[in-house]
Short mmCIF file of C-alpha atoms in Angstrom, two decimals:
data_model
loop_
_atom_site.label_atom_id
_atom_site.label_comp_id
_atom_site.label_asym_id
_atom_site.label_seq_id
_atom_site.Cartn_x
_atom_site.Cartn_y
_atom_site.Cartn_z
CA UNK O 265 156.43 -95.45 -46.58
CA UNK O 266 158.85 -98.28 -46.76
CA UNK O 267 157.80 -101.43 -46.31
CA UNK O 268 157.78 -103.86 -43.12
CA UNK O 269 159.57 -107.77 -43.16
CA UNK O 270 155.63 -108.82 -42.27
CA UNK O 271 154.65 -107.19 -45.37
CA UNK O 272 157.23 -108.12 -47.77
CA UNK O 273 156.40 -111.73 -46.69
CA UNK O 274 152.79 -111.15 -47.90
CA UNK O 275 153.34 -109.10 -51.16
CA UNK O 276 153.51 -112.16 -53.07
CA UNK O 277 149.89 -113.14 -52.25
CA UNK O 278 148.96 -109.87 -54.04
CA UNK O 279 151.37 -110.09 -56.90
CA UNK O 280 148.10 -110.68 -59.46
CA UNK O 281 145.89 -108.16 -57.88
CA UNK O 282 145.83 -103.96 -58.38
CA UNK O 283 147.29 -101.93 -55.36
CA UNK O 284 149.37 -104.84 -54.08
CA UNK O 285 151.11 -102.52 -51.68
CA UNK O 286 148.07 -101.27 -50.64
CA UNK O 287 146.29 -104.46 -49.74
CA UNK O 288 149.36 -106.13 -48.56
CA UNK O 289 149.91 -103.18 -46.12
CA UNK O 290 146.36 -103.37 -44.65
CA UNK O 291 146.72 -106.79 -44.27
CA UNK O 292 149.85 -106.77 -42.19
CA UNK O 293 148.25 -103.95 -39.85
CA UNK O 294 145.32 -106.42 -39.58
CA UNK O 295 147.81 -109.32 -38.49
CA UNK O 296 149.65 -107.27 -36.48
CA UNK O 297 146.22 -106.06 -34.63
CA UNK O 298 144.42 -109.30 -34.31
CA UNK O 299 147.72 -110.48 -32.89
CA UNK O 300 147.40 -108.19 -29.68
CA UNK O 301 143.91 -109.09 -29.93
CA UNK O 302 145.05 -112.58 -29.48
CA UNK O 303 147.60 -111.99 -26.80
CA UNK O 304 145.16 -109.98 -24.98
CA UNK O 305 142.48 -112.56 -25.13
CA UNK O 306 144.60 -115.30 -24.08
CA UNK O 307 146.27 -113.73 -21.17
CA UNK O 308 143.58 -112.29 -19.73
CA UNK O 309 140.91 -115.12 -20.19
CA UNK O 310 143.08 -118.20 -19.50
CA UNK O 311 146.60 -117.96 -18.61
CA UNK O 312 146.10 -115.08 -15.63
CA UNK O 313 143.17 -116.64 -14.38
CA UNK O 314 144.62 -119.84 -14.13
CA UNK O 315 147.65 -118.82 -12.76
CA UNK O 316 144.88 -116.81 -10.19
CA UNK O 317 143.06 -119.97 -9.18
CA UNK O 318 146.22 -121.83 -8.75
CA UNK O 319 147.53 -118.88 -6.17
CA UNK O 320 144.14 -119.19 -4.35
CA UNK O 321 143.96 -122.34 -3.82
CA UNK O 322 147.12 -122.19 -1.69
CA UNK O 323 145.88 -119.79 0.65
CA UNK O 324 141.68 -119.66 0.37
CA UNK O 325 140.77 -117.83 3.03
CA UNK O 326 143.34 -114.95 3.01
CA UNK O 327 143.71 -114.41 -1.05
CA UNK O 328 140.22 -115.42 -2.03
CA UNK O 329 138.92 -112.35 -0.44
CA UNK O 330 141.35 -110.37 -3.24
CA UNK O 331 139.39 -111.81 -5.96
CA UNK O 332 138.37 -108.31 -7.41
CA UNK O 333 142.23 -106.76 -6.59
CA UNK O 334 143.49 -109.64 -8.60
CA UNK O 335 140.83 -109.67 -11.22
CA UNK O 336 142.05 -105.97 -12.24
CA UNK O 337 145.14 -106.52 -11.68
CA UNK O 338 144.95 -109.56 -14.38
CA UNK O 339 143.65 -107.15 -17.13
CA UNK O 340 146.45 -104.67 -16.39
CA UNK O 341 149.28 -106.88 -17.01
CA UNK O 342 147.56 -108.64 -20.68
CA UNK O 343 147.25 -104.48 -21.21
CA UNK O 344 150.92 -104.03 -20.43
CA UNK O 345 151.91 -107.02 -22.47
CA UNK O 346 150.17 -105.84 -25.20
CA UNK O 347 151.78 -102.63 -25.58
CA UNK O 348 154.89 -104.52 -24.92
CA UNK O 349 154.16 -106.97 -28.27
CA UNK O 350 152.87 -103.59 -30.00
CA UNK O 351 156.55 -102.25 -29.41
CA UNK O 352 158.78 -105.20 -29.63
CA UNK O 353 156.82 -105.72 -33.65
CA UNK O 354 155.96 -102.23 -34.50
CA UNK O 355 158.97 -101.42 -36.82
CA UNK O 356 158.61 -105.69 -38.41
CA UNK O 357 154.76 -105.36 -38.92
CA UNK O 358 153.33 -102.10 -39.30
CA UNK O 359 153.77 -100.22 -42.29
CA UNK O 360 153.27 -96.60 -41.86
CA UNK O 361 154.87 -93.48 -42.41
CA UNK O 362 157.58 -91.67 -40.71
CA UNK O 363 154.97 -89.15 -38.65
CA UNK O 364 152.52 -91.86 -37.67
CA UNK O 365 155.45 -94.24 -36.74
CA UNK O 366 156.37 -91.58 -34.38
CA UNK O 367 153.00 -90.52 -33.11
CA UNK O 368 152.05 -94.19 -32.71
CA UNK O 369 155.32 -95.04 -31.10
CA UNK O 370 154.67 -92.50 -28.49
CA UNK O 371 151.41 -93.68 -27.75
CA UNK O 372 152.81 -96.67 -27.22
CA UNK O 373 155.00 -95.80 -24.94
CA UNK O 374 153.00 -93.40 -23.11
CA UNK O 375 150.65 -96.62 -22.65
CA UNK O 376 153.51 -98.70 -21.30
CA UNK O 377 154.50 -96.41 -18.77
CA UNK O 378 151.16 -96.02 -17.58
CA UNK O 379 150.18 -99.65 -17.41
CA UNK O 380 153.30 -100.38 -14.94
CA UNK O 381 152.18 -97.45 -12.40
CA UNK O 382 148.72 -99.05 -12.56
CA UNK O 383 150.34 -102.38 -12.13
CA UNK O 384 152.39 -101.12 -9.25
CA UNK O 385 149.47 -99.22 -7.79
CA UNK O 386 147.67 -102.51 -8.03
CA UNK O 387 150.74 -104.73 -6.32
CA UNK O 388 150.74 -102.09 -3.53
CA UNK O 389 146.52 -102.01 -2.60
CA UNK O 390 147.01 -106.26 -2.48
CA UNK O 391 150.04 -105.95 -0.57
CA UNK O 392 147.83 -103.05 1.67
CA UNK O 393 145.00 -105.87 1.86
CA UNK O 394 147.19 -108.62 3.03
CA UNK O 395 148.92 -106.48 5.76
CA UNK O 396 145.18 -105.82 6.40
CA UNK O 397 144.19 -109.38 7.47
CA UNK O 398 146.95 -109.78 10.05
CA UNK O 399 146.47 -109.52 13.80
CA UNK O 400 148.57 -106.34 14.30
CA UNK O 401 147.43 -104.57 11.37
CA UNK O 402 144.48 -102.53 13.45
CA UNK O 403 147.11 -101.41 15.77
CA UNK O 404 149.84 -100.53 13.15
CA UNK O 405 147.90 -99.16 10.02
CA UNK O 406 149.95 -98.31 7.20
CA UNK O 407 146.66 -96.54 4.54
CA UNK O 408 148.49 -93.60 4.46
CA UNK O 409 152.17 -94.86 3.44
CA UNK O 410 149.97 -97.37 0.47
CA UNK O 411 148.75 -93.76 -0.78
CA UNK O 412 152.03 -91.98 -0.55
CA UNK O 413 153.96 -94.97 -2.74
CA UNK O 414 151.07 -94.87 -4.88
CA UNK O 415 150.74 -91.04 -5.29
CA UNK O 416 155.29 -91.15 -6.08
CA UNK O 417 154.21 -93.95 -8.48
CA UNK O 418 152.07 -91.64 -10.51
CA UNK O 419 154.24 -88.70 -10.15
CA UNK O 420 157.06 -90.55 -11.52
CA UNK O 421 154.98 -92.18 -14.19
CA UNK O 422 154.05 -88.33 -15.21
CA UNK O 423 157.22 -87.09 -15.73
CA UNK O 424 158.22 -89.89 -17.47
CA UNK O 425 155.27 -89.63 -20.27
CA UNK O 426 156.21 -85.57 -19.92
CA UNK O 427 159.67 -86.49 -20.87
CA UNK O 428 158.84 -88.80 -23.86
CA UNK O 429 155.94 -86.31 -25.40
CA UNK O 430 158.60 -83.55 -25.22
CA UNK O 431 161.64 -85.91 -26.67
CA UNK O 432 163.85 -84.57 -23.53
CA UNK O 433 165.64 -86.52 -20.29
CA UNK O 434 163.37 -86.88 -17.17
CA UNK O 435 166.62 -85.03 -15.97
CA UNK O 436 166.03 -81.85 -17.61
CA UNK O 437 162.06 -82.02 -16.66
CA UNK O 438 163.09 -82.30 -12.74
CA UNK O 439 165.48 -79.47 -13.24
CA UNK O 440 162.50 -77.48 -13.97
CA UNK O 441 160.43 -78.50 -10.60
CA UNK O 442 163.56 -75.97 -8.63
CA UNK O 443 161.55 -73.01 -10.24
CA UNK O 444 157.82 -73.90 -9.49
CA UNK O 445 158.95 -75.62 -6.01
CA UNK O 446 157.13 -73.12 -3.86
CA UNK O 447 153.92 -73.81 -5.91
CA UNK O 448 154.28 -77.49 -5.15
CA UNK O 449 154.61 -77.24 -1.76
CA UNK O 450 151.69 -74.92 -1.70
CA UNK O 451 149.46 -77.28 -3.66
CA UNK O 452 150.75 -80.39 -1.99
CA UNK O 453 150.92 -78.89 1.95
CA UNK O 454 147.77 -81.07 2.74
CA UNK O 455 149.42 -84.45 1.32
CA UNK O 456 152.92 -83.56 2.59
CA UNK O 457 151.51 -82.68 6.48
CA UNK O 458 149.58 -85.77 6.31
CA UNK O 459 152.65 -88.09 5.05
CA UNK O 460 154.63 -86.97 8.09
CA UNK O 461 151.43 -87.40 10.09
CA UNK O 462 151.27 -90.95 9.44
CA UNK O 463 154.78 -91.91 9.35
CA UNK O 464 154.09 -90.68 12.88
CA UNK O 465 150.84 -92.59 13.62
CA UNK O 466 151.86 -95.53 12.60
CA UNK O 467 155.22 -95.45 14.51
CA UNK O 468 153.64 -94.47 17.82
CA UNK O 469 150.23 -95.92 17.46
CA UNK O 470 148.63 -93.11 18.11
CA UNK O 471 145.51 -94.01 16.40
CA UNK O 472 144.38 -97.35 14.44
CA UNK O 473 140.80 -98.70 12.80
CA UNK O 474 138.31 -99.13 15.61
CA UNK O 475 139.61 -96.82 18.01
CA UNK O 476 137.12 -94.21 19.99
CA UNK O 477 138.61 -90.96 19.83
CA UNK O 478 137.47 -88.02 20.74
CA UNK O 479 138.39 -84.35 19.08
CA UNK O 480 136.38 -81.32 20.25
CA UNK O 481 138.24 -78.54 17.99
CA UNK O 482 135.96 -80.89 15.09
CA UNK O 483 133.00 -82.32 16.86
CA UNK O 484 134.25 -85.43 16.20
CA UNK O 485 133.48 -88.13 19.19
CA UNK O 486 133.29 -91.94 17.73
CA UNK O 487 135.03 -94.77 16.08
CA UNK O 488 137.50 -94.25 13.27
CA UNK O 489 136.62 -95.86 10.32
CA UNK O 490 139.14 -94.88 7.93
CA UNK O 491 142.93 -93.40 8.11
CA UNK O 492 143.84 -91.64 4.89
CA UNK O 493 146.63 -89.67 4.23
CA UNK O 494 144.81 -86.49 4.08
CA UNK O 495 142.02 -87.21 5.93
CA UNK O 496 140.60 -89.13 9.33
CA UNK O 497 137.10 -90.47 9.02
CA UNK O 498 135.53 -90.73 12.44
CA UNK O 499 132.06 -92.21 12.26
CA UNK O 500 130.06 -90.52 15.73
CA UNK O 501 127.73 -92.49 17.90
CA UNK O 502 124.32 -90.34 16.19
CA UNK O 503 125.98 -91.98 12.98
CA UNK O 504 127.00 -89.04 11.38
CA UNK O 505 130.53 -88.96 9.86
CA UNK O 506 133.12 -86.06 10.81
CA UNK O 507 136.30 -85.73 8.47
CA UNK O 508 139.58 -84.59 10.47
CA UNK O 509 142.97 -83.64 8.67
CA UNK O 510 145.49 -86.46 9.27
CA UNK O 511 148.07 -83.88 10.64
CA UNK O 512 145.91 -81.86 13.24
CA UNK O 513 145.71 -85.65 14.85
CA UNK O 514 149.59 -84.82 15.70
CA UNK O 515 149.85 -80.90 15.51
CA UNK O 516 146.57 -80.96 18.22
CA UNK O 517 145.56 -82.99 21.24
CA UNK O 518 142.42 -85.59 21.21
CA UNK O 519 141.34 -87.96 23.51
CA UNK O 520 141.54 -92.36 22.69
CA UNK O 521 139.81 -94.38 24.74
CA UNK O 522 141.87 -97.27 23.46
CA UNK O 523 143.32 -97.58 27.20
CA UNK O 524 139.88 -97.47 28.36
CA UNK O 525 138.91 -100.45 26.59
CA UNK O 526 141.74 -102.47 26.89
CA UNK O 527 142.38 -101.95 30.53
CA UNK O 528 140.06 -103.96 32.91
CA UNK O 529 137.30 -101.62 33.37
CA UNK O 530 135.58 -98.24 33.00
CA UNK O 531 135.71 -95.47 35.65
CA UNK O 532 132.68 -94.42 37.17
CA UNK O 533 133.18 -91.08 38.78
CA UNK O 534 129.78 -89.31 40.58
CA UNK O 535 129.46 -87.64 43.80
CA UNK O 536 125.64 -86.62 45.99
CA UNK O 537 125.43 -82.85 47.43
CA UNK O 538 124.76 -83.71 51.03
CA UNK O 539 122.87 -81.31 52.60
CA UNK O 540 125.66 -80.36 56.11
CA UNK O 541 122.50 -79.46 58.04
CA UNK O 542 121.58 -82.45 57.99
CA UNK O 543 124.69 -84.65 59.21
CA UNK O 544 125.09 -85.22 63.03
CA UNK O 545 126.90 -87.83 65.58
CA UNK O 546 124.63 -91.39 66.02
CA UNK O 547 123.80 -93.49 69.35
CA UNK O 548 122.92 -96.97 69.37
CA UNK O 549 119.27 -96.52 69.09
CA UNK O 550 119.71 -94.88 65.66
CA UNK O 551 122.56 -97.64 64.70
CA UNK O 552 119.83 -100.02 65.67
CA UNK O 553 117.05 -98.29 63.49
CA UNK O 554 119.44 -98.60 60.50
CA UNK O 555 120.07 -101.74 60.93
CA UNK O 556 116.12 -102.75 60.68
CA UNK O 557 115.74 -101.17 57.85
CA UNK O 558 118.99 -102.55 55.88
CA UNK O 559 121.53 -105.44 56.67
CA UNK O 560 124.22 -102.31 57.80
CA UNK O 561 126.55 -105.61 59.38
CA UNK O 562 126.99 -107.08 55.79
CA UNK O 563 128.90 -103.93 54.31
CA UNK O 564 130.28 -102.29 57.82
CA UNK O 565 132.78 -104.03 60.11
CA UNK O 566 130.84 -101.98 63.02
CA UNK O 567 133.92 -102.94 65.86
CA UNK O 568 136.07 -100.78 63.72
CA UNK O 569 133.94 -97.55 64.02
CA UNK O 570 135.26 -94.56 65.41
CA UNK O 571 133.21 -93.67 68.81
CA UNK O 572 131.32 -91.30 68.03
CA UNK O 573 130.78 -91.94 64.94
CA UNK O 574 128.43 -89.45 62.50
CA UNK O 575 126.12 -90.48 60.44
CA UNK O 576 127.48 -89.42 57.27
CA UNK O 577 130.67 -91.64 58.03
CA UNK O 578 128.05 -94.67 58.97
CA UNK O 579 126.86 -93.77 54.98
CA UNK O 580 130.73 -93.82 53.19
CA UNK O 581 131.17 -97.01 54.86
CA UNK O 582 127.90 -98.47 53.85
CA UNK O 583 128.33 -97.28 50.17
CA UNK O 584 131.93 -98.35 50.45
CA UNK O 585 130.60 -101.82 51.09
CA UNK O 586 127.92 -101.89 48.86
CA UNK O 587 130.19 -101.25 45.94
CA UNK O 588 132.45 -103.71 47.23
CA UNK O 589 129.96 -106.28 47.39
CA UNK O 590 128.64 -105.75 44.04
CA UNK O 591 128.86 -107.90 41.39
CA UNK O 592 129.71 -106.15 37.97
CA UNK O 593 132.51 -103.76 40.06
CA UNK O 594 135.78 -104.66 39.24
CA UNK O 595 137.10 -104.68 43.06
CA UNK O 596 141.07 -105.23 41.80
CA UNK O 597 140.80 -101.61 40.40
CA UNK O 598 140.65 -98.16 42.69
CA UNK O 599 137.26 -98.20 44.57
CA UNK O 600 136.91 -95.62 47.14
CA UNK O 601 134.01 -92.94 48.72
CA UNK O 602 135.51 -89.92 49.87
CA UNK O 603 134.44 -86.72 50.65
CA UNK O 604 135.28 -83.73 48.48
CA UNK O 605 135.54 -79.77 49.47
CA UNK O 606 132.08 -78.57 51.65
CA UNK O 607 130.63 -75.82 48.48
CA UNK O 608 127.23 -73.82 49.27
CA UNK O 609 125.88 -76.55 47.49
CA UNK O 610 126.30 -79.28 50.11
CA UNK O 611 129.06 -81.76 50.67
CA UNK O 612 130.03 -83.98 47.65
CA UNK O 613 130.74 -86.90 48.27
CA UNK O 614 132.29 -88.83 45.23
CA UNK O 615 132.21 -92.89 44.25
CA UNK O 616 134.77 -93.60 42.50
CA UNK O 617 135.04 -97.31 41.17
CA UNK O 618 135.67 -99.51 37.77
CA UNK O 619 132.76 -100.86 36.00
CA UNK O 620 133.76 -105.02 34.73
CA UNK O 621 131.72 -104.01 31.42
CA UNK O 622 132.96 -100.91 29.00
CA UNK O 623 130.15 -101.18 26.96
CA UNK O 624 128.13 -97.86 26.63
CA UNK O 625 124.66 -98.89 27.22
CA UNK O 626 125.42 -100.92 30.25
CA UNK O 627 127.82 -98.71 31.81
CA UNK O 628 125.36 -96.40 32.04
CA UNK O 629 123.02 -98.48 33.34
CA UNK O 630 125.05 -99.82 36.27
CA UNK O 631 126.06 -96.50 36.76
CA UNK O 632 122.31 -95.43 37.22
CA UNK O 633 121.24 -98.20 39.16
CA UNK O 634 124.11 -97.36 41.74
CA UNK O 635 123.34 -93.93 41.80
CA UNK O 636 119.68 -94.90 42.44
CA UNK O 637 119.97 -97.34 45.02
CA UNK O 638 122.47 -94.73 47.06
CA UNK O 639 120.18 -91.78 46.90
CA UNK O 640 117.13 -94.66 48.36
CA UNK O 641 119.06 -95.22 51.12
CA UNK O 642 120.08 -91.74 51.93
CA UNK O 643 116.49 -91.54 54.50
CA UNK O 644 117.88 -94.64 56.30
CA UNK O 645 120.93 -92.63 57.77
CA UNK O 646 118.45 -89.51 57.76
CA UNK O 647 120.79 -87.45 55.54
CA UNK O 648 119.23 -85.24 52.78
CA UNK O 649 120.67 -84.81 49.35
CA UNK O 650 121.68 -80.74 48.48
CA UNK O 651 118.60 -79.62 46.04
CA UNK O 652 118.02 -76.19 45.31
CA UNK O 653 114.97 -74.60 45.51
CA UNK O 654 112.74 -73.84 42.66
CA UNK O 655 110.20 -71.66 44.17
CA UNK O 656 107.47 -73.90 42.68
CA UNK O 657 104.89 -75.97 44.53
CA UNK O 658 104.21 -79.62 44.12
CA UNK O 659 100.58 -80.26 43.38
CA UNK O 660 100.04 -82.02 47.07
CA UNK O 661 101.63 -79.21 48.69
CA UNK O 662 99.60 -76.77 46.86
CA UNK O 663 96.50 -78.88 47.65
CA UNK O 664 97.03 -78.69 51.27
CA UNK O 665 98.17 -74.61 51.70
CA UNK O 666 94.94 -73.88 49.55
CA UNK O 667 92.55 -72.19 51.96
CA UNK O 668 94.68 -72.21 54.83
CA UNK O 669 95.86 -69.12 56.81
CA UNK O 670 99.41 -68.39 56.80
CA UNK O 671 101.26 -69.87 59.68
CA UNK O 672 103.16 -67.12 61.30
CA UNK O 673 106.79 -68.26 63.35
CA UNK O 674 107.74 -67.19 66.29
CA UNK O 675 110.82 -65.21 67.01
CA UNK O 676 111.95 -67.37 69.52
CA UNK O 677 111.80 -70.79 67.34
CA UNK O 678 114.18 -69.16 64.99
CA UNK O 679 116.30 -67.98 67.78
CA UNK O 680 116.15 -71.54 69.12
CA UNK O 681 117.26 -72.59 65.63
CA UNK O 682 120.60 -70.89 65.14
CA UNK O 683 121.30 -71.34 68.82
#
């Protein structure tokens, strides 16, 4: 064990006393250590924190909300300067022999290396979190390319502590990745798929935080809450949360709603079963009888009916007008009420219109109270909605067949019928 300049500059203190070397040794390890001590202290309780407050007060709003980022990333950097120091004075101050200089050394290094991929990992998340705050950043999300520079970070930071621990270039240690290259694309197919997924994401905003989205292959219909590199959290409307690989969001289809929401309204798209027995051509008296039962004049321009006219057409027009005429219907989008194939369930006919308001709740509503309001006024134009028959009673019918003969028709009513 020779001895360090620190130490030979203390010997003399110890020139009187037994073990001099001894004593002066410990006490230039002791220096040496209260020294990082020191340097720790001091960077990480007042310089970094000043320098910290100084930064935020330029820009409260935006970096005070990176308090805790900056907070860690303060005690990384009086760690990295620390090993620095314990380097720069390790061979001046701490007297040791030749296999703990080299096992301490290492450490030291080893430390260094991995305090600058935590400092870079920490550089990147703050750089993630201001990208974060600006107005694009929902529709351009970069999460996944923050984890892939931060997963290379540590990757390189490996092989460079590999290479120091074995004493040999970081050359020779990628040389060696040719022969186990099959395993690491094995390992890493996930992570690689899911790079390439959002490279592609974010280039075609495909998907971004907030969007609805809706994949059936996963069960997965809700709001996405998170955009990893491996995975896509998608938080559904019972609350639950369904994970999604990032890549099956480009390898398979789903359905966003993003154009839904940011277009001017949401489609409403129902259609009645008329029952065809029940449509036939109108007169005046019955145009007359509509008419005192509901303002038919407000929603039909009744000079431009065709002569004769059935009563089914009388009923388009009306519910034509009606959604016209109504007030949370966005009119500048395709409204129309057309008639669809005749089924043996009746003939549909469809409403097809734009509700002003996407919300769920009240789209539903509106699209209730227009179905409602439509089948109410079916009577008035004395069509019949399609309903199968159930073969069940209601409790007044079965009230007023109970202890009544059968009624028996005649052959000739039927015949009348079909005729």
């Amino acid at each position: 064990m020779s001895k360090t300049h620190l130490q030979e500059l203390i010997t003399p203190w110890f020139e009187k006393v037994p073990d001099a070397f001894f004593l002066s040794a410990i006490t230039a390890s002791s220096i040496g250590i209260l020294s990082l001590l020191f340097v720790y202290l001091f960077t990480r309780r007042l310089m970094l924190p000043g320098i910290q407050k100084v930064v935020t007060k330029l820009s409260p709003e935006r970096i005070g909300s990176l308090s805790p980022m900056l907070t860690k990333l303060n005690k990384r950097i009086a760690c990295l300067l620390c090993c620095v120091l314990f380097l720069a004075t390790f061979d001046s101050v701490y007297p040791v022999n030749a296999i703990a200089q080299e096992i301490l050394k290492t450490i030291g290094q080893a430390l260094l290396i991995i305090y600058i991929g935590f400092i870079i990992s920490s550089i990147v998340s703050i750089a993630g979190a201001i990208y974060n705050q600006l107005d694009f950043a929902r529709e351009v999300p970069i999460q996944g390319l923050i984890q892939v520079v931060k997963l290379i970070t540590f990757i390189v930071c490996s092989i460079l502590i590999v290479s120091i621990v074995l004493e040999k270039s970081p050359t020779y240690i990628l040389s060696g990745f040719g022969a186990i290259a099959a395993v690491t694309l094995l390992v890493f197919k996930d992570t690689i798929l899911g790079f390439v997924a959002s490279i592609q994401i974010a280039a075609n905003r495909l998907v971004t935080y907030g969007d609805w989205i809706q994949v059936d292959n996963y069960g997965a219909d809700g709001e996405v809450i998170d955009l990893g590199l491996n995975t896509v959290k998608v938080r559904n409307w019972d609350n639950t949360i369904t994970t999604i690989p990032t890549y099956m969001l480009v390898a398979g289809s789903f359905k966003n709603w993003r154009g839904m929401q940011e277009s001017g309204g949401r489609r409403i798209k129902r259609s009645l079963n008329i029952d065809m027995n029940s449509i036939f051509l109108v007169n005046g008296d019955f145009k007359t009888q509509i008419e005192a039962a509901i303002p038919l004049q407000e929603y039909i321009r009744l000079g431009t009916l065709p002569d004769p006219v059935s009563n089914l057409g009388l009923f388009r027009r009306y519910a034509e007008g009606y959604l016209k005429q109504h007030s949370k219907i966005n009119t500048s989008l395709t409204l129309m009420v057309r008639e669809l194939q005749p089924l043996n369930h009746g003939l549909p006919i469809e409403f097809y219109c734009f509700s002003e308001d996407k919300r769920w709740i009240s789209y539903e509503h509106l699209q209730a109270e227009i179905m409602d309001h439509l089948l109410a006024v079916l009577p008035v134009f004395g069509l019949r909605a399609y309903q199968s028959v159930s073969g069940q009673l209601s409790p007044a019918d079965g009230a007023n067949m109970a202890g009544k003969p059968s009624i028996k028709v005649p052959n000739n009513a039927v015949q009348g019928q079909h005729q």
